[in-house]
Coordinates of C-alpha atoms in Angstrom, one line a residue:
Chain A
X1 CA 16.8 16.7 4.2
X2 CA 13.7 14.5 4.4
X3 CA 11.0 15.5 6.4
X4 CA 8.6 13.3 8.1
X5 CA 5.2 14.8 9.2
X6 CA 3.1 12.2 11.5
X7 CA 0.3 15.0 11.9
X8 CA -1.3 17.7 9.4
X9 CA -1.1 19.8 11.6
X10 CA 2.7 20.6 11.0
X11 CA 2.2 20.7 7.3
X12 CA 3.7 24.1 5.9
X13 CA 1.1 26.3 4.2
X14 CA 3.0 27.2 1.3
X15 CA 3.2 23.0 0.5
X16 CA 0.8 21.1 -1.5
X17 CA -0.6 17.9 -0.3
X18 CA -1.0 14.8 -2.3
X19 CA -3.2 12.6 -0.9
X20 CA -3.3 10.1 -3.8
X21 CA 0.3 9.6 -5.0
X22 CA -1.0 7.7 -7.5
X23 CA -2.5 10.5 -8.9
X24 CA 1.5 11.7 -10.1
X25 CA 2.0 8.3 -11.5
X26 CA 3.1 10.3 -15.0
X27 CA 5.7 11.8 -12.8
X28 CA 7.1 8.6 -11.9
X29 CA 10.6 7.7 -13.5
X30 CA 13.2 5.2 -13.0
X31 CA 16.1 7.1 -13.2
X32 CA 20.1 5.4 -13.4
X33 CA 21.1 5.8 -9.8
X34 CA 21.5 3.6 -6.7
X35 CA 18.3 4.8 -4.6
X36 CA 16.4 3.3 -7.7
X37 CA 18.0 0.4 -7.8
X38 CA 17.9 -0.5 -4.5
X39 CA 14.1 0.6 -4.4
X40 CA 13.3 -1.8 -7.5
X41 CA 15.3 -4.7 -5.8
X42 CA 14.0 -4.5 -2.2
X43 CA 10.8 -3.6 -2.5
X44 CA 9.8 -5.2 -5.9
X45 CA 12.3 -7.8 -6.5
X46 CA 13.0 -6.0 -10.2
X47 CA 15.4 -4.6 -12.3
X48 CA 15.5 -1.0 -13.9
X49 CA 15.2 -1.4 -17.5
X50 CA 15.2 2.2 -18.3
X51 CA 13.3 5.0 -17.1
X52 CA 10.2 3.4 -17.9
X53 CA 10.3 0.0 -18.0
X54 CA 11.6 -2.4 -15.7
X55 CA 11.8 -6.0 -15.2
X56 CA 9.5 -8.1 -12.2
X57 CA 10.4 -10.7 -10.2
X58 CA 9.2 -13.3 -12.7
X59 CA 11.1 -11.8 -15.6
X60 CA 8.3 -9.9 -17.4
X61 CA 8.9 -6.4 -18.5
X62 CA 6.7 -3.6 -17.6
X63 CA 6.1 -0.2 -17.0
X64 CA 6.5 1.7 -14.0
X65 CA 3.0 2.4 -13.7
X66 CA 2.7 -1.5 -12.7
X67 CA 4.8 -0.5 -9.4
X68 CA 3.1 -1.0 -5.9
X69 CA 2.0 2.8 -4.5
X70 CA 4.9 2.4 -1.9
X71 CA 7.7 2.6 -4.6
X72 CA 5.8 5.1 -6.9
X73 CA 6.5 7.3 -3.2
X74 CA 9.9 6.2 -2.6
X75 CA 11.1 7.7 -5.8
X76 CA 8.8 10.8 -6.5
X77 CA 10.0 11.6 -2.8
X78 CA 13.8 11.3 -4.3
X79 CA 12.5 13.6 -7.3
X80 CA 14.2 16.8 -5.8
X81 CA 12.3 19.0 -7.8
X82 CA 9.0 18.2 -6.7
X83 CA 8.1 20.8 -3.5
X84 CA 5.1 18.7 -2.6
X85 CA 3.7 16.5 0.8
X86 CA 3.7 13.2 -0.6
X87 CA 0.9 10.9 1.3
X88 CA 3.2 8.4 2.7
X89 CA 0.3 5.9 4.0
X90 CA -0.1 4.0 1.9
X91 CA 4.0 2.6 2.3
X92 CA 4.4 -0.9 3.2
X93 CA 6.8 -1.4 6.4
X94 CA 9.2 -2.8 3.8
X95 CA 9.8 0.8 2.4
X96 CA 10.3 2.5 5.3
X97 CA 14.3 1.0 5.5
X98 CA 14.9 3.1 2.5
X99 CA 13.2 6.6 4.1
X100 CA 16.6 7.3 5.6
X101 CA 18.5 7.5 2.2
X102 CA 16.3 10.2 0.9
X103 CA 18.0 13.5 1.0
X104 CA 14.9 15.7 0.1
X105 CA 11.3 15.3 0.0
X106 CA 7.9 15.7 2.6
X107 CA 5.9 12.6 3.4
X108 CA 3.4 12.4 5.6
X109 CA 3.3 9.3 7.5
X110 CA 0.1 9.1 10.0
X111 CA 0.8 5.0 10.5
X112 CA 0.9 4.5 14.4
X113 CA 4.3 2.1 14.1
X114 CA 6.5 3.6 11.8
X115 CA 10.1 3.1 12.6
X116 CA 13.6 2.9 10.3
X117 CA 14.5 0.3 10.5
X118 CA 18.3 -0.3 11.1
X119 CA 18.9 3.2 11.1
X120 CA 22.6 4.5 10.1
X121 CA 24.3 7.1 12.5
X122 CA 24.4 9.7 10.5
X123 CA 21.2 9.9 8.9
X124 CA 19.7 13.5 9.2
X125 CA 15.5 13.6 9.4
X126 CA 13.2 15.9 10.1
X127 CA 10.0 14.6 12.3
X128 CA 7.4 17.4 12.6
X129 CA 9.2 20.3 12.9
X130 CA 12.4 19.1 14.5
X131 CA 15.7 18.1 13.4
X132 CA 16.8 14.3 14.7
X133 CA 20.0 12.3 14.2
X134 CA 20.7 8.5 14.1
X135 CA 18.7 6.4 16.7
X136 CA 17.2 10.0 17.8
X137 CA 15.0 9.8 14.7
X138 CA 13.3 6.3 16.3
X139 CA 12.7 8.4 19.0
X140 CA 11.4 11.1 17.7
X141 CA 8.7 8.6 15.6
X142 CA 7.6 7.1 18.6
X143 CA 6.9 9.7 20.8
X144 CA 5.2 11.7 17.5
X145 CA 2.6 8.3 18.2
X146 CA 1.5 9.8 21.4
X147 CA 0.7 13.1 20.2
Chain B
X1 CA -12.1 -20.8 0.3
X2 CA -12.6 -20.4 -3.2
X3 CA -10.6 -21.2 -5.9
X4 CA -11.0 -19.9 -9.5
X5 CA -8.6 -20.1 -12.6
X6 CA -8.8 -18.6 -15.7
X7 CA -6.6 -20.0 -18.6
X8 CA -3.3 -20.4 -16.6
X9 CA -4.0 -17.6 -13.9
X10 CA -5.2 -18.7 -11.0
X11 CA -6.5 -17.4 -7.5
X12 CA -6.9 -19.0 -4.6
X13 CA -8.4 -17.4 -1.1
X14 CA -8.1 -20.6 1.8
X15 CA -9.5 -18.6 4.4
X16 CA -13.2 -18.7 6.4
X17 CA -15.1 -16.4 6.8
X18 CA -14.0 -13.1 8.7
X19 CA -12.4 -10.2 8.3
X20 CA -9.0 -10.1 7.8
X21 CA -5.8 -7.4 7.0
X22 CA -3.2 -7.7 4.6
X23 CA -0.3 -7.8 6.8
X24 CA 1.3 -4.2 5.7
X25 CA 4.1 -4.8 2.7
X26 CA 4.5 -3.1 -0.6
X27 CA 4.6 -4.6 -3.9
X28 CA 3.0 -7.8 -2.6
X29 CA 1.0 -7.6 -5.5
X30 CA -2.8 -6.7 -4.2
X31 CA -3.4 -4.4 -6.7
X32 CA -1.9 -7.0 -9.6
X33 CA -4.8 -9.7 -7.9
X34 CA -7.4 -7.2 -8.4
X35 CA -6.9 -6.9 -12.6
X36 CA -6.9 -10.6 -12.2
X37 CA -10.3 -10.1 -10.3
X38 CA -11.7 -7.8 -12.8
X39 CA -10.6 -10.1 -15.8
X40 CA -11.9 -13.0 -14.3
X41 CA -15.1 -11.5 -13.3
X42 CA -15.3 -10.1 -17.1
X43 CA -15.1 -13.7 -18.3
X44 CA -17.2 -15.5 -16.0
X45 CA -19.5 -13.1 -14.7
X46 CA -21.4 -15.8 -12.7
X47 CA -18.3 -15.0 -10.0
X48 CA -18.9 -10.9 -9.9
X49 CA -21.5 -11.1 -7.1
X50 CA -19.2 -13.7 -5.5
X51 CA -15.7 -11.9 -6.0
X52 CA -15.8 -8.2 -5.9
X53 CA -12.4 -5.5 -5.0
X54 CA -12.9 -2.3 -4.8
X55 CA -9.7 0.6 -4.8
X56 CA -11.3 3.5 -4.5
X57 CA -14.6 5.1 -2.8
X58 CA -16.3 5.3 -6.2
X59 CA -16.3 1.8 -6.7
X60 CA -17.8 0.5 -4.0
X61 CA -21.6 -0.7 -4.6
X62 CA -23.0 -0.9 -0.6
X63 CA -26.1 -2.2 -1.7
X64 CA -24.2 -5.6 -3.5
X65 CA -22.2 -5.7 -0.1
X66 CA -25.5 -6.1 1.5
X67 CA -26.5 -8.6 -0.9
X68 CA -23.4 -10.7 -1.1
X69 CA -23.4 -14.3 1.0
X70 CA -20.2 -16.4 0.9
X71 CA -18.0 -14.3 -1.5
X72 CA -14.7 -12.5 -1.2
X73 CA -14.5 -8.8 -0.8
X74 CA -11.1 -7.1 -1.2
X75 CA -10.9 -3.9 -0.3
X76 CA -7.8 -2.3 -1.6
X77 CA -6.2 1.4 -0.9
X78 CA -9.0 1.5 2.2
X79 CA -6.7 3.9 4.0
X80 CA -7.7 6.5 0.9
X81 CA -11.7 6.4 1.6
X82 CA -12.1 4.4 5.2
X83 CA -15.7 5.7 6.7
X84 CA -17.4 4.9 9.5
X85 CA -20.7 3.7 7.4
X86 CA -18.5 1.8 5.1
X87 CA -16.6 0.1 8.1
X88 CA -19.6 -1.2 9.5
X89 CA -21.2 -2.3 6.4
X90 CA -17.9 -4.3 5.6
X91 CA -17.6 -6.0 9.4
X92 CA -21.0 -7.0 9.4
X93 CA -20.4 -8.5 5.8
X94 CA -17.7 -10.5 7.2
X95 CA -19.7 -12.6 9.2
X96 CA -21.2 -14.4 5.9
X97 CA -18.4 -13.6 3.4
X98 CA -14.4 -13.5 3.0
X99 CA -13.4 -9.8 3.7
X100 CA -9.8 -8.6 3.0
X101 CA -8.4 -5.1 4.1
X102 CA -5.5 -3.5 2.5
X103 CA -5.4 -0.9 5.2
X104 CA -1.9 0.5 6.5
X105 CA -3.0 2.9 8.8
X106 CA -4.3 2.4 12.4
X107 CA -8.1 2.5 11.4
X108 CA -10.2 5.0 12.8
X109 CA -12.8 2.9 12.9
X110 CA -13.7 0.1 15.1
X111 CA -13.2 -3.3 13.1
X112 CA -13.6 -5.6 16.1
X113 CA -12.0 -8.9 15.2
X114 CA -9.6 -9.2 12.7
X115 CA -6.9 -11.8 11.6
X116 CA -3.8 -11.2 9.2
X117 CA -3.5 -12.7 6.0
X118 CA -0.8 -12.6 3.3
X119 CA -0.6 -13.5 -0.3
X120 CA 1.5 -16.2 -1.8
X121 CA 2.3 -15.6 -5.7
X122 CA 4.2 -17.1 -8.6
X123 CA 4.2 -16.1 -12.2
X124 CA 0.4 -17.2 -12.8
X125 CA -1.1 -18.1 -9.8
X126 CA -2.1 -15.8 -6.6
X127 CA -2.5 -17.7 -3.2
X128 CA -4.1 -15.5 0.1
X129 CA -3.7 -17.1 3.3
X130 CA -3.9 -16.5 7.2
X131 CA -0.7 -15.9 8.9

């Protein structure tokens, strides 16, 4: 399940904290599966090559160390075997859509208007330290602004 | 505004002067603009005084902020190393210059007045404007 910490203060203390995703950039892979996919053509208007390389919206070929900070996130967060809190700030509003389909990962997310947008029914997220469903997860983000 | 091409890469900024935010979208190709920057500011280094962006806390020079007088200052990543000293110096260099904000994040700072601006690209040409 993804969790979504608006505050440090909920962070776990046996969980690192990355404040500068870009600092795992080696980490970073594009691996064949839909999340990737749909990250690369939503956010970036690309193609997956291979797990290096993809292709822009312009048609150019390049590595994956070219991708805006907000994707590098979006897929080390769907890298299941990293145990880390990811530093989610730097994520355009045009990655949060894509939060929802995460099943693992810990980002921390201290922007004031963070919402999923169009939010399915059945997605499960963690907000802080408690579980929400569906619309509930909205919720949950909003009141986490008045905190 | 200023407008500056290199080859056939070109930027152009067609804003006054004031501080302004990068209205908050990934992969809108900031960080792309700033290697363009740093290229062009290689080539012609007449424009580095004029055309500086900084993305991180160790490259940012406050005394050539001071200094500076009708350029463009990008400041990219500034949710990673906003300060209260740095804020200032960047609002009161807004009133002379072109300041751009990449900054996602509520600041915790107070900017004062700011406008939204978004950039316009194709292959080889980079276009920043107020929206």
């Amino acid at each position: 399940m993804l969790t979504i910490y608006t505050s440090k203060e909920y962070f776990p203390q046996d969980k690192k904290y990355i404040a500068d995703v870009e600092s795992l950039r080696p980490l970073v892979r594009l691996e064949d599966n839909i999340f990737t996919k749909q990250v690369l053509s939503k956010i970036e208007k690309a193609e997956r090559q291979d797990d290096t390389t993809f292709i822009d919206r312009f048609g150019r070929g390049l590595y994956v160390s070219c991708l805006s900070t907000g994707t590098k996130t979006l897929l080390l967060l769907n890298n299941s075997d990293l145990e880390l809190i990811l530093n989610g700030v730097e994520m355009g509003s045009n990655c949060w859509e894509l939060l929802q389909d995460l099943e693992e990962g810990f980002v921390y997310i201290p922007n004031k208007d963070i919402q999923l947008r169009r939010v399915k029914e059945d997605s499960v997220v963690r907000v802080n330290d408690t579980v929400y469903t569906g619309e509930d997860i909205n919720e949950a983000l909003e009141e986490a602004r008045y905190d | 505004m200023i407008s500056i091409s290199v080859q056939d890469l070109s930027i152009e900024i067609k804003l006054d002067n004031g501080l302004y935010l990068f209205i908050s979208e990934s992969a809108a190709g900031k960080t792309y603009m700033g290697e363009l920057i740093k290229l062009i500011n290689s080539v012609k280094p007449e424009w580095s005084e004029r055309l500086v962006f900084v993305s991180s806390k160790s490259e940012v020079d406050t005394n050539s902020i001071r200094l500076m007088e009708n350029g463009v200052l990008i400041l990219d990543r500034y949710d990673l190393y906003q300060s209260k000293e740095l804020t200032d110096l960047i609002v009161q260099a807004s009133k002379t210059n072109i300041v751009l904000l990449d900054l996602k994040a509520i600041s915790r700072y107070k900017l004062g007045l700011v406008s939204f601006c978004k950039i316009e690209r194709t292959r080889n040409a980079f276009k920043v404007v107020k929206v």
